[in-house]
Coordinates of C-alpha atoms in Angstrom, one line a residue:
M2 CA 255.9 -197.2 -80.4
R3 CA 252.8 -195.1 -80.8
Q4 CA 253.0 -191.6 -82.2
S5 CA 250.2 -189.1 -82.5
V6 CA 250.6 -186.7 -85.4
A7 CA 248.4 -184.3 -87.4
L8 CA 247.5 -185.6 -90.9
P9 CA 247.1 -182.6 -93.2
L10 CA 245.6 -182.7 -96.7
L11 CA 247.7 -180.1 -98.4
A12 CA 251.4 -179.3 -98.5
A13 CA 253.7 -176.7 -100.1
C14 CA 251.0 -174.0 -100.2
L15 CA 251.7 -170.3 -100.3
L16 CA 248.8 -168.2 -98.9
V17 CA 248.4 -165.0 -100.8
A18 CA 245.8 -162.3 -101.5
A19 CA 243.9 -163.2 -104.6
P20 CA 244.5 -161.0 -107.7
V21 CA 241.4 -159.1 -108.6
H22 CA 240.1 -156.4 -110.9
A23 CA 238.9 -153.1 -109.5
A24 CA 235.4 -153.4 -108.0
E25 CA 232.5 -151.9 -109.9
P26 CA 230.8 -148.9 -108.3
A27 CA 228.0 -149.7 -105.9
P28 CA 224.5 -149.3 -107.3
E29 CA 222.5 -146.3 -106.4
I30 CA 219.6 -146.7 -104.0
Q31 CA 216.4 -145.1 -105.1
R32 CA 213.6 -143.7 -102.9
A33 CA 210.0 -143.7 -104.0
A34 CA 208.6 -140.3 -105.1
A35 CA 212.0 -138.7 -105.2
A36 CA 214.8 -138.3 -107.6
P37 CA 217.6 -141.0 -107.5
Q38 CA 220.1 -140.2 -104.8
A39 CA 223.5 -141.7 -104.4
V40 CA 223.9 -142.4 -100.7
G41 CA 227.5 -143.6 -100.8
Q42 CA 230.0 -146.1 -102.1
L43 CA 231.8 -148.9 -100.3
Q44 CA 235.6 -148.4 -99.9
L45 CA 238.2 -150.7 -98.4
A46 CA 240.5 -149.2 -95.8
T47 CA 243.6 -150.6 -94.1
F48 CA 245.2 -149.4 -90.9
I49 CA 248.8 -149.6 -89.6
N50 CA 247.4 -151.0 -86.4
P51 CA 243.9 -152.5 -86.8
G52 CA 244.0 -153.7 -83.2
G53 CA 243.9 -150.0 -82.1
L54 CA 240.4 -149.4 -83.6
E55 CA 237.7 -148.7 -81.0
P56 CA 234.7 -151.1 -81.4
R57 CA 231.4 -149.3 -81.3
G58 CA 229.1 -152.3 -81.8
Q59 CA 227.1 -153.6 -84.9
N60 CA 230.4 -154.2 -86.7
L61 CA 231.4 -150.5 -86.5
Y62 CA 234.8 -149.2 -85.4
L63 CA 236.2 -145.8 -84.7
E64 CA 239.6 -144.6 -85.9
T65 CA 242.0 -143.7 -83.0
A66 CA 245.5 -142.4 -82.6
A67 CA 246.6 -146.0 -81.9
S68 CA 245.1 -147.4 -85.1
G69 CA 246.5 -144.7 -87.4
A70 CA 244.7 -143.0 -90.2
P71 CA 242.8 -145.1 -92.8
A72 CA 244.4 -145.9 -96.1
V73 CA 241.4 -146.1 -98.5
G74 CA 241.4 -147.9 -101.7
A75 CA 239.5 -150.4 -103.9
P76 CA 239.8 -154.2 -103.3
G77 CA 242.6 -155.5 -105.5
A78 CA 244.3 -152.1 -105.9
D79 CA 247.7 -151.3 -104.3
G80 CA 248.0 -154.8 -102.9
R81 CA 244.7 -154.7 -101.0
P82 CA 243.1 -158.2 -100.8
L83 CA 239.9 -159.2 -102.6
T84 CA 237.1 -159.6 -100.2
R85 CA 233.6 -161.2 -100.2
W86 CA 230.5 -161.0 -98.0
D87 CA 230.9 -163.1 -94.9
G88 CA 227.8 -165.1 -95.6
L89 CA 226.4 -164.5 -92.2
S90 CA 225.6 -160.8 -91.7
Y91 CA 222.4 -159.2 -92.8
K92 CA 220.8 -155.8 -92.6
P93 CA 217.3 -154.5 -93.3
S94 CA 216.7 -153.5 -96.9
P95 CA 216.1 -149.8 -97.3
I96 CA 213.2 -150.6 -99.7
T97 CA 211.4 -153.6 -98.3
G98 CA 212.7 -153.7 -94.7
E99 CA 213.5 -157.4 -95.2
P100 CA 216.9 -158.9 -94.4
V101 CA 219.5 -158.6 -97.2
P102 CA 223.2 -159.3 -97.1
D103 CA 225.3 -156.7 -95.3
E104 CA 228.0 -155.9 -97.9
A105 CA 230.0 -154.0 -95.2
C106 CA 230.8 -157.3 -93.5
Q107 CA 233.6 -158.7 -95.6
V108 CA 236.2 -161.4 -95.3
E109 CA 239.3 -161.8 -97.3
Q110 CA 239.5 -164.2 -100.2
L111 CA 242.6 -166.3 -100.2
C112 CA 244.3 -168.2 -102.9
Y113 CA 246.6 -171.2 -102.4
L114 CA 249.5 -171.2 -104.9
A115 CA 250.6 -174.6 -106.2
P116 CA 248.9 -176.8 -103.6
A117 CA 250.1 -180.3 -103.4
K118 CA 249.1 -183.5 -101.7
A119 CA 250.5 -183.7 -98.2
A120 CA 252.9 -186.6 -97.5
W121 CA 251.8 -188.5 -94.4
P122 CA 254.4 -190.0 -92.1
A123 CA 255.1 -193.7 -92.5
A124 CA 252.9 -195.8 -90.2
D125 CA 251.6 -199.4 -89.9
Y126 CA 248.2 -198.2 -88.7
I127 CA 246.3 -195.0 -89.2
V128 CA 243.7 -194.1 -86.6
G129 CA 241.8 -190.8 -86.2
N130 CA 238.7 -188.8 -85.7
P131 CA 238.8 -186.3 -88.6
P132 CA 236.8 -183.0 -88.5
F133 CA 233.0 -183.4 -88.8
I134 CA 232.3 -180.8 -91.5
G135 CA 229.6 -181.4 -94.1
A136 CA 230.1 -180.7 -97.8
A137 CA 227.5 -177.9 -97.7
T138 CA 229.3 -176.1 -94.8
M139 CA 232.9 -176.5 -95.9
R140 CA 233.3 -173.1 -97.5
R141 CA 231.8 -171.3 -94.5
A142 CA 234.0 -173.2 -92.1
L143 CA 237.2 -173.4 -94.0
G144 CA 237.1 -170.6 -96.6
D145 CA 236.7 -170.7 -100.4
G146 CA 240.5 -170.7 -101.1
Y147 CA 241.2 -173.8 -98.9
V148 CA 238.2 -175.7 -100.2
D149 CA 239.0 -175.0 -103.8
A150 CA 242.6 -176.1 -103.2
V151 CA 241.5 -179.3 -101.5
R152 CA 239.0 -180.2 -104.1
G153 CA 241.4 -179.3 -106.9
T154 CA 244.2 -181.5 -105.4
W155 CA 242.1 -184.5 -104.4
K156 CA 239.9 -184.8 -107.5
A157 CA 239.1 -188.5 -106.9
V158 CA 236.9 -187.4 -104.0
P159 CA 233.5 -186.1 -105.2
E160 CA 232.7 -182.5 -104.3
S161 CA 229.4 -183.7 -102.7
A162 CA 231.4 -185.7 -100.1
D163 CA 231.9 -184.5 -96.5
F164 CA 235.3 -183.3 -95.4
V165 CA 236.0 -186.5 -93.4
M166 CA 235.9 -188.5 -96.6
Y167 CA 239.2 -187.0 -97.8
W168 CA 241.0 -188.7 -94.9
W169 CA 239.0 -191.9 -95.6
H170 CA 240.1 -191.8 -99.3
I171 CA 243.8 -191.1 -98.5
A172 CA 244.0 -193.8 -95.8
G173 CA 242.3 -196.3 -98.2
E174 CA 244.9 -195.5 -100.9
A175 CA 247.7 -196.0 -98.3
V176 CA 246.4 -199.4 -97.2
R177 CA 245.7 -200.7 -100.7
S178 CA 249.2 -199.7 -101.8
G179 CA 250.8 -201.5 -98.8
A180 CA 252.1 -198.3 -97.2
A181 CA 249.9 -199.0 -94.2
R182 CA 248.4 -202.2 -92.8
R183 CA 245.0 -200.9 -91.6
F184 CA 243.2 -197.7 -90.8
G185 CA 240.3 -196.9 -88.5
F186 CA 238.2 -193.8 -88.3
I187 CA 235.4 -192.3 -86.3
T188 CA 233.1 -190.3 -88.6
T189 CA 229.6 -189.1 -88.6
N190 CA 227.0 -191.8 -89.4
S191 CA 226.4 -190.0 -92.7
L192 CA 229.2 -192.2 -94.0
R193 CA 226.4 -194.4 -95.3
Q194 CA 224.8 -191.6 -97.3
T195 CA 225.0 -191.8 -101.1
F196 CA 227.3 -188.8 -101.4
N197 CA 229.8 -190.3 -99.0
R198 CA 229.2 -193.9 -99.9
R199 CA 230.7 -193.3 -103.3
V200 CA 234.1 -192.8 -101.7
V201 CA 233.8 -196.1 -99.9
Q202 CA 232.5 -198.0 -102.9
A203 CA 235.4 -196.7 -105.1
Q204 CA 237.9 -198.2 -102.6
L205 CA 236.1 -201.5 -102.4
E206 CA 236.0 -201.8 -106.2
A207 CA 239.5 -200.7 -106.8
K208 CA 242.3 -202.9 -108.0
P209 CA 243.7 -204.2 -105.7
P210 CA 240.6 -203.7 -103.5
L211 CA 240.1 -202.6 -100.0
S212 CA 237.8 -204.5 -97.6
L213 CA 236.0 -203.4 -94.5
A214 CA 237.3 -205.4 -91.5
F215 CA 235.0 -203.8 -88.9
A216 CA 232.1 -201.4 -88.9
I217 CA 229.6 -199.9 -86.5
P218 CA 227.2 -197.9 -88.7
D219 CA 225.3 -195.9 -86.1
H220 CA 226.5 -195.3 -82.6
P221 CA 225.7 -192.6 -80.0
W222 CA 228.4 -190.0 -79.2
V223 CA 228.3 -187.4 -76.5
D224 CA 230.7 -184.4 -76.9
A225 CA 232.5 -184.1 -73.6
A226 CA 233.0 -180.3 -74.2
D227 CA 229.4 -179.2 -74.6
G228 CA 227.4 -182.4 -74.1
A229 CA 226.0 -182.3 -77.6
A230 CA 224.7 -185.7 -78.7
V231 CA 225.4 -186.9 -82.2
R232 CA 225.5 -190.2 -84.1
I233 CA 228.8 -191.6 -85.4
A234 CA 230.0 -194.5 -87.5
M235 CA 233.2 -196.5 -86.9
T236 CA 235.0 -198.2 -89.8
V237 CA 238.3 -200.2 -90.2
G238 CA 239.8 -200.8 -93.7
A239 CA 242.2 -203.6 -94.6
A240 CA 243.9 -204.5 -97.8
G241 CA 242.5 -207.2 -100.1
E242 CA 239.2 -209.0 -100.2
G243 CA 238.0 -210.4 -96.9
E244 CA 235.1 -210.7 -94.4
G245 CA 234.5 -208.3 -91.5
R246 CA 232.7 -207.8 -88.3
L247 CA 229.5 -205.8 -88.3
L248 CA 228.3 -204.5 -84.9
T249 CA 224.8 -203.0 -84.6
V250 CA 223.5 -201.1 -81.6
T251 CA 220.5 -202.8 -80.2
E252 CA 220.0 -201.0 -76.9
E253 CA 221.0 -197.6 -75.5
R254 CA 220.9 -196.3 -71.9
E255 CA 222.0 -192.9 -70.6
T256 CA 224.1 -192.9 -67.5
Q257 CA 224.5 -190.2 -64.8
Q258 CA 227.9 -189.4 -66.1
D259 CA 226.5 -187.9 -69.4
E260 CA 227.5 -191.1 -71.2
V261 CA 225.5 -193.7 -73.1
E262 CA 225.8 -197.4 -72.5
V263 CA 225.0 -199.6 -75.5
A264 CA 224.4 -203.2 -76.2
L265 CA 225.7 -204.5 -79.5
R266 CA 224.8 -207.4 -81.8
E267 CA 227.6 -208.9 -83.9
R268 CA 227.4 -210.5 -87.4
G269 CA 230.2 -211.6 -89.7
G270 CA 230.5 -211.6 -93.5
R271 CA 231.5 -209.4 -96.4
L272 CA 230.8 -205.7 -95.5
F273 CA 229.6 -203.5 -98.3
A274 CA 229.7 -199.7 -98.8
D275 CA 226.4 -199.2 -97.0
L276 CA 228.0 -200.8 -93.9
N277 CA 225.8 -203.9 -94.2
I278 CA 226.2 -207.6 -94.7
G279 CA 224.1 -209.8 -97.1
A280 CA 223.0 -208.7 -100.5
D281 CA 225.2 -206.1 -102.1
V282 CA 222.4 -203.5 -102.4
A283 CA 224.9 -200.7 -102.5
G284 CA 226.4 -202.1 -105.6
A285 CA 223.2 -202.1 -107.6
R286 CA 223.5 -200.3 -111.0
P287 CA 220.9 -197.9 -112.6
L288 CA 218.5 -199.6 -115.0
K289 CA 218.0 -198.1 -118.4
A290 CA 214.2 -198.4 -118.2
N291 CA 214.2 -196.0 -115.2
L292 CA 216.6 -193.3 -116.5
G293 CA 215.1 -190.0 -117.4
M294 CA 212.0 -190.5 -115.2
S295 CA 213.0 -189.1 -111.8
S296 CA 214.4 -185.8 -110.6
P297 CA 214.5 -183.6 -107.5
G298 CA 212.5 -180.4 -107.7
V299 CA 213.7 -176.8 -108.2
K300 CA 216.3 -175.2 -105.9
L301 CA 215.5 -171.6 -105.4
H302 CA 218.6 -170.0 -103.9
G303 CA 216.5 -167.0 -102.8
A304 CA 213.6 -167.0 -100.4
G305 CA 212.3 -163.9 -102.2
F306 CA 210.9 -166.1 -104.9
I307 CA 208.2 -167.4 -102.5
V308 CA 205.0 -165.3 -102.3
T309 CA 201.7 -165.6 -100.5
P310 CA 198.4 -165.6 -102.5
N311 CA 197.8 -162.0 -101.6
E312 CA 201.2 -161.0 -102.7
A313 CA 200.8 -163.0 -105.9
A314 CA 197.5 -161.1 -106.6
Q315 CA 199.2 -157.8 -106.0
L316 CA 201.8 -158.7 -108.6
G317 CA 199.0 -159.3 -111.1
L318 CA 198.2 -163.1 -110.9
G319 CA 194.7 -163.6 -112.2
A320 CA 194.6 -160.2 -113.9
L321 CA 197.8 -160.1 -116.1
P322 CA 197.6 -162.6 -119.0
G323 CA 200.4 -165.2 -119.0
L324 CA 201.5 -164.5 -115.4
E325 CA 199.9 -167.8 -114.3
R326 CA 202.8 -169.6 -116.1
H327 CA 205.3 -167.8 -113.9
I328 CA 203.7 -167.6 -110.5
R329 CA 202.8 -171.2 -109.7
A330 CA 201.7 -173.2 -106.7
Y331 CA 204.7 -174.6 -104.8
R332 CA 205.2 -177.6 -102.5
N333 CA 208.1 -178.6 -100.3
G334 CA 208.5 -181.6 -97.9
R335 CA 206.7 -180.0 -95.0
D336 CA 203.7 -179.2 -97.3
L337 CA 203.4 -182.9 -98.0
A338 CA 204.1 -184.3 -94.6
D339 CA 202.1 -181.7 -92.7
R340 CA 199.6 -179.3 -94.4
P341 CA 200.2 -177.2 -97.6
R342 CA 201.2 -173.7 -96.7
G343 CA 199.3 -172.4 -99.8
V344 CA 202.3 -170.4 -101.1
H345 CA 203.2 -169.6 -104.7
V346 CA 206.7 -169.3 -106.2
I347 CA 207.9 -166.9 -108.9
D348 CA 209.2 -169.1 -111.8
L349 CA 210.9 -167.0 -114.5
F350 CA 212.7 -169.9 -116.2
G351 CA 212.8 -169.3 -119.9
L352 CA 212.7 -165.5 -119.8
S353 CA 215.5 -163.0 -120.0
A354 CA 215.7 -160.2 -117.4
D355 CA 214.7 -157.7 -120.1
E356 CA 211.7 -159.8 -121.0
V357 CA 210.6 -160.0 -117.4
R358 CA 210.9 -156.3 -116.9
A359 CA 209.0 -155.5 -120.1
Q360 CA 206.2 -158.1 -119.6
Y361 CA 205.8 -158.3 -115.9
P362 CA 207.4 -155.1 -114.4
A363 CA 205.9 -155.6 -110.9
T364 CA 207.3 -159.1 -110.7
Y365 CA 210.7 -157.9 -112.0
Q366 CA 210.8 -155.3 -109.2
W367 CA 209.9 -157.9 -106.6
V368 CA 212.8 -160.2 -107.4
L369 CA 215.1 -157.3 -108.0
E370 CA 214.6 -156.1 -104.5
R371 CA 214.2 -159.4 -102.7
V372 CA 216.4 -161.9 -104.6
K373 CA 219.2 -160.0 -106.4
P374 CA 220.8 -158.6 -103.2
E375 CA 221.5 -162.1 -102.0
R376 CA 222.5 -163.4 -105.4
D377 CA 225.0 -160.6 -105.8
Q378 CA 227.0 -162.1 -102.9
N379 CA 227.0 -165.6 -104.3
N380 CA 230.3 -167.2 -105.3
R381 CA 229.0 -168.9 -108.4
A382 CA 228.9 -166.6 -111.4
T383 CA 226.0 -168.3 -113.0
Y384 CA 223.9 -167.7 -109.8
R385 CA 224.9 -164.0 -109.8
D386 CA 224.5 -163.4 -113.5
N387 CA 221.1 -165.1 -113.7
W388 CA 219.7 -163.8 -110.4
W389 CA 216.0 -163.7 -111.6
V390 CA 216.0 -167.5 -112.2
F391 CA 216.2 -170.3 -109.7
G392 CA 219.6 -171.5 -108.8
E393 CA 218.7 -175.0 -110.1
A394 CA 215.7 -174.6 -112.4
R395 CA 215.7 -178.3 -113.4
R396 CA 215.5 -178.1 -117.1
D397 CA 215.6 -181.9 -117.4
W398 CA 212.6 -182.3 -115.0
R399 CA 210.5 -179.8 -117.0
A400 CA 211.2 -181.9 -120.1
M401 CA 210.3 -185.1 -118.3
A402 CA 207.0 -183.8 -116.9
S403 CA 206.0 -181.9 -120.1
G404 CA 202.5 -183.0 -121.2
L405 CA 201.6 -184.8 -117.9
S406 CA 198.4 -183.8 -116.0
R407 CA 200.0 -185.1 -112.8
Y408 CA 203.2 -186.6 -111.4
I409 CA 204.4 -188.7 -108.4
A410 CA 206.3 -187.1 -105.5
T411 CA 207.8 -188.3 -102.3
I412 CA 209.8 -186.4 -99.6
E413 CA 213.5 -186.9 -99.7
T414 CA 214.0 -187.2 -96.0
T415 CA 211.0 -188.3 -93.9
K416 CA 209.9 -190.8 -91.3
H417 CA 207.3 -192.6 -93.5
R418 CA 208.0 -193.4 -97.2
V419 CA 204.8 -192.2 -98.8
F420 CA 204.2 -191.5 -102.5
Q421 CA 201.4 -189.3 -103.9
F422 CA 200.1 -187.6 -107.0
L423 CA 200.6 -183.9 -107.4
D424 CA 198.9 -181.8 -110.0
A425 CA 201.2 -180.8 -112.9
A426 CA 200.6 -177.1 -112.1
I427 CA 202.4 -177.5 -108.8
L428 CA 206.2 -176.8 -108.9
P429 CA 208.1 -179.2 -106.5
D430 CA 210.9 -178.1 -104.2
N431 CA 214.4 -179.5 -104.2
M432 CA 213.6 -181.7 -101.1
L433 CA 211.0 -183.6 -103.1
V434 CA 211.9 -186.5 -105.3
N435 CA 209.6 -186.7 -108.3
V436 CA 208.7 -189.3 -110.9
A437 CA 207.5 -188.2 -114.3
S438 CA 204.5 -190.6 -114.6
D439 CA 200.8 -190.1 -114.3
D440 CA 200.2 -193.9 -114.3
A441 CA 198.7 -195.2 -111.1
L442 CA 200.5 -198.5 -111.8
V443 CA 203.8 -196.8 -111.1
L444 CA 202.4 -195.1 -108.0
G445 CA 201.1 -198.4 -106.7
V446 CA 204.4 -200.3 -107.1
L447 CA 206.3 -197.4 -105.5
S448 CA 203.8 -197.4 -102.6
S449 CA 204.1 -201.1 -101.9
R450 CA 206.3 -202.5 -99.2
V451 CA 208.4 -204.2 -101.9
H452 CA 209.7 -200.8 -103.0
V453 CA 209.8 -199.3 -99.5
Y454 CA 212.0 -202.2 -98.4
W455 CA 214.3 -201.6 -101.3
S456 CA 214.5 -197.8 -100.7
L457 CA 215.2 -198.4 -97.0
A458 CA 218.0 -200.8 -97.8
S459 CA 219.5 -198.8 -100.6
G460 CA 219.0 -195.3 -99.3
G461 CA 220.7 -193.6 -96.4
T462 CA 219.5 -191.9 -93.3
L463 CA 219.6 -188.4 -91.8
E464 CA 219.7 -188.9 -88.0
D465 CA 216.9 -191.5 -87.7
R466 CA 214.9 -190.5 -90.8
P467 CA 215.3 -192.4 -94.1
R468 CA 216.5 -190.5 -97.2
Y469 CA 215.3 -191.3 -100.6
N470 CA 218.0 -190.7 -103.2
K471 CA 216.7 -191.1 -106.7
S472 CA 220.0 -192.5 -108.1
V473 CA 220.1 -195.4 -105.7
C474 CA 216.5 -195.9 -104.7
F475 CA 214.6 -195.3 -107.9
D476 CA 217.1 -195.6 -110.8
T477 CA 218.2 -199.1 -109.6
F478 CA 214.7 -200.5 -108.7
P479 CA 213.4 -203.3 -110.9
F480 CA 209.6 -202.8 -111.6
P481 CA 207.5 -206.0 -112.2
A482 CA 206.1 -207.1 -115.5
P483 CA 202.4 -207.6 -114.5
T484 CA 199.7 -209.2 -116.5
P485 CA 196.9 -206.8 -117.7
A486 CA 194.7 -208.0 -114.9
Q487 CA 197.4 -207.5 -112.3
A488 CA 198.2 -204.0 -113.6
D489 CA 194.6 -203.0 -113.4
A490 CA 194.3 -204.2 -109.8
I491 CA 197.4 -202.3 -108.7
R492 CA 196.1 -199.1 -110.5
Q493 CA 192.7 -199.2 -108.8
L494 CA 194.2 -199.7 -105.4
A495 CA 196.7 -197.0 -105.8
E496 CA 194.0 -194.5 -107.0
Q497 CA 191.9 -195.5 -104.0
I498 CA 194.8 -194.9 -101.5
D499 CA 195.7 -191.5 -103.0
A500 CA 192.0 -190.4 -103.1
H501 CA 191.3 -191.7 -99.6
R502 CA 194.2 -189.7 -98.0
K503 CA 193.3 -186.5 -99.8
R504 CA 189.6 -186.8 -99.1
Q505 CA 190.2 -187.3 -95.3
Q506 CA 192.7 -184.5 -95.1
A507 CA 190.3 -182.1 -96.9
A508 CA 187.6 -183.0 -94.4
H509 CA 189.9 -182.6 -91.4
P510 CA 192.3 -179.6 -91.8
G511 CA 194.5 -180.8 -88.9
L512 CA 195.1 -184.2 -90.2
T513 CA 198.6 -184.9 -91.6
L514 CA 200.1 -187.7 -93.5
T515 CA 202.7 -188.2 -90.7
G516 CA 199.8 -188.5 -88.2
L517 CA 198.0 -190.9 -90.4
Y518 CA 200.9 -193.3 -90.9
N519 CA 202.0 -193.0 -87.2
V520 CA 198.6 -194.5 -86.3
L521 CA 198.8 -197.0 -89.1
E522 CA 202.1 -198.3 -87.8
K523 CA 200.7 -198.6 -84.3
L524 CA 197.8 -200.6 -85.6
R525 CA 200.2 -203.0 -87.4
S526 CA 202.4 -203.4 -84.3
G527 CA 199.5 -203.9 -81.9
E528 CA 200.4 -200.9 -79.8
P529 CA 197.5 -199.4 -77.8
L530 CA 196.2 -196.1 -79.2
G531 CA 196.1 -193.0 -77.0
A532 CA 193.3 -190.4 -77.0
K533 CA 195.0 -188.4 -79.8
D534 CA 195.7 -191.5 -81.8
K535 CA 192.0 -192.5 -81.6
T536 CA 191.0 -189.1 -82.9
L537 CA 193.4 -189.4 -85.8
H538 CA 192.2 -192.9 -86.4
E539 CA 188.6 -191.8 -86.8
Q540 CA 189.4 -188.7 -88.8
G541 CA 191.7 -190.6 -91.2
L542 CA 189.7 -193.8 -91.3
V543 CA 193.0 -195.5 -90.8
S544 CA 191.7 -199.0 -90.6
V545 CA 190.3 -198.5 -94.1
L546 CA 193.7 -197.2 -95.2
R547 CA 195.3 -200.3 -93.7
T548 CA 193.1 -202.7 -95.7
L549 CA 193.9 -200.8 -98.9
H550 CA 197.6 -200.9 -98.3
D551 CA 197.4 -204.6 -97.4
E552 CA 195.5 -205.4 -100.7
L553 CA 198.0 -203.3 -102.6
D554 CA 200.9 -205.2 -101.1
R555 CA 199.4 -208.5 -102.1
A556 CA 198.7 -207.3 -105.6
V557 CA 202.3 -206.1 -106.1
F558 CA 203.8 -209.3 -104.6
A559 CA 201.6 -211.3 -107.1
A560 CA 202.9 -209.2 -109.9
Y561 CA 206.5 -210.2 -109.0
G562 CA 205.5 -213.8 -108.7
W563 CA 206.1 -213.7 -105.0
A564 CA 202.6 -214.5 -103.7
D565 CA 204.2 -216.8 -101.1
L566 CA 205.9 -213.8 -99.5
A567 CA 202.6 -212.0 -99.2
G568 CA 201.4 -214.4 -96.5
Q569 CA 204.6 -213.9 -94.5
L570 CA 204.9 -210.1 -94.7
V571 CA 201.6 -208.3 -95.5
G572 CA 200.1 -206.6 -92.5
L573 CA 203.3 -206.5 -90.5
P574 CA 204.9 -203.3 -89.2
G575 CA 207.6 -201.6 -91.2
A576 CA 205.7 -201.1 -94.4
T577 CA 206.5 -197.4 -94.6
T578 CA 209.2 -196.8 -92.0
P579 CA 212.2 -198.7 -90.6
L580 CA 211.6 -201.2 -87.9
P581 CA 213.5 -200.3 -84.8
D582 CA 216.7 -202.2 -84.2
K583 CA 216.5 -201.7 -80.5

């Protein structure tokens, strides 16, 4: 007999208003050329019948006879619930005119008392399609109280994992313990991403282990309700060690019924956590030689840190001694793949708020007005209290890169896996993965198809774009031990490739790295070039770039002792981007 039931994560929870201290008075708002003037203070009001309030638009309501009179008090006082900013509503700043959080738009904060693991009903098979909610959006979708309760109850699931992985973990535990025979879930195709893969890997390595009996890593899915097209994965878990069936989509065709017909290729063998068969790339471990060399860039948590060159000059850059250490050139993924925006970023790491105010008052006022309002609404105390500093200032990366004149960077999620040197004066964004080395030997090996193949196999994907996760793509990668002559050859070719791209981009402002490598991939595959491609080919001297990359690949293969592979692989498509399965 089949039975469809809801499978909750938590049980025996009591939902209550969180206990709080009385709120601090709201800060005064000051006007230029006038004495400070208090314009008001937020108060929390309750009504006997909130449904009786008359809506007036823009989140404003009017008291009516039906609603009753307001009972005003501070959050946490007299039983009133603690609230927080809703995370969505903004208003113009009275000082800058730029959007800042609208503190009038509040939602209640809830606390779950004594949450416990929910008991699922007995079943032989567990089948489902759990909610598609990413880790980054869980709090907005589910509320802080529920997310804290789930994460505190199911501590074996990393906080970086998507919501669906809690179901995957619980089902895996049930099957491994013998409480169920198998489970099967439809999830997003991000199941293969590093942050979700850890949950799968833990079950496969547990004692007794789980095995994957069936998997489709990437399959089209059309939502019947709104027609939205997404990509999903399908997995089936079974107890013990065993082989499974891997089905890969090779062809897709849309039908007139808003559906997608697919053709599948099947292989058999042991399935690993990356939903692949063959070498256990997902099981590779970090190498000591690579530790302490790579890191993502800074994570701002405040767009107000970014300034244009004119704004930087107004703050004193170029005129105020020492400010050049704190207003720096800044690059993100789009800057590298497309064209640099030319922006700067205010980097106050290492200074206290009092030191910033005393030494750089104009910069202090800038971040006070443009960063602090948003940080004041952040749930993390460290972000609120240290509002003038980046959310993630990357102390470790600063130590790694100290003393270098340049370093290596690549975009975390991008179509073409390309590495390049950046000047040490440039501060990298969180979406760049950086390597603390100024040695062109390292750049050359990373730029070779040997490393690109490794990163494509070990990393995940976002939609159809490969992701480079430093812990699984860089930390686990074995560099070669070249002879001095081999190392010199790799260095020279890497320097030539880096210089060639930068020279051609400087000569042609519209030329992008993505455009360069799109044309290079077409040359390798023999695809005819269109008019736009021919222009990019001439501007980027792409055939020259092709010969440099081919020579670099041969040199790196030789350094590994794999010269025989060079003859089979060098010059083929797929040197920087995945080959299409279709």
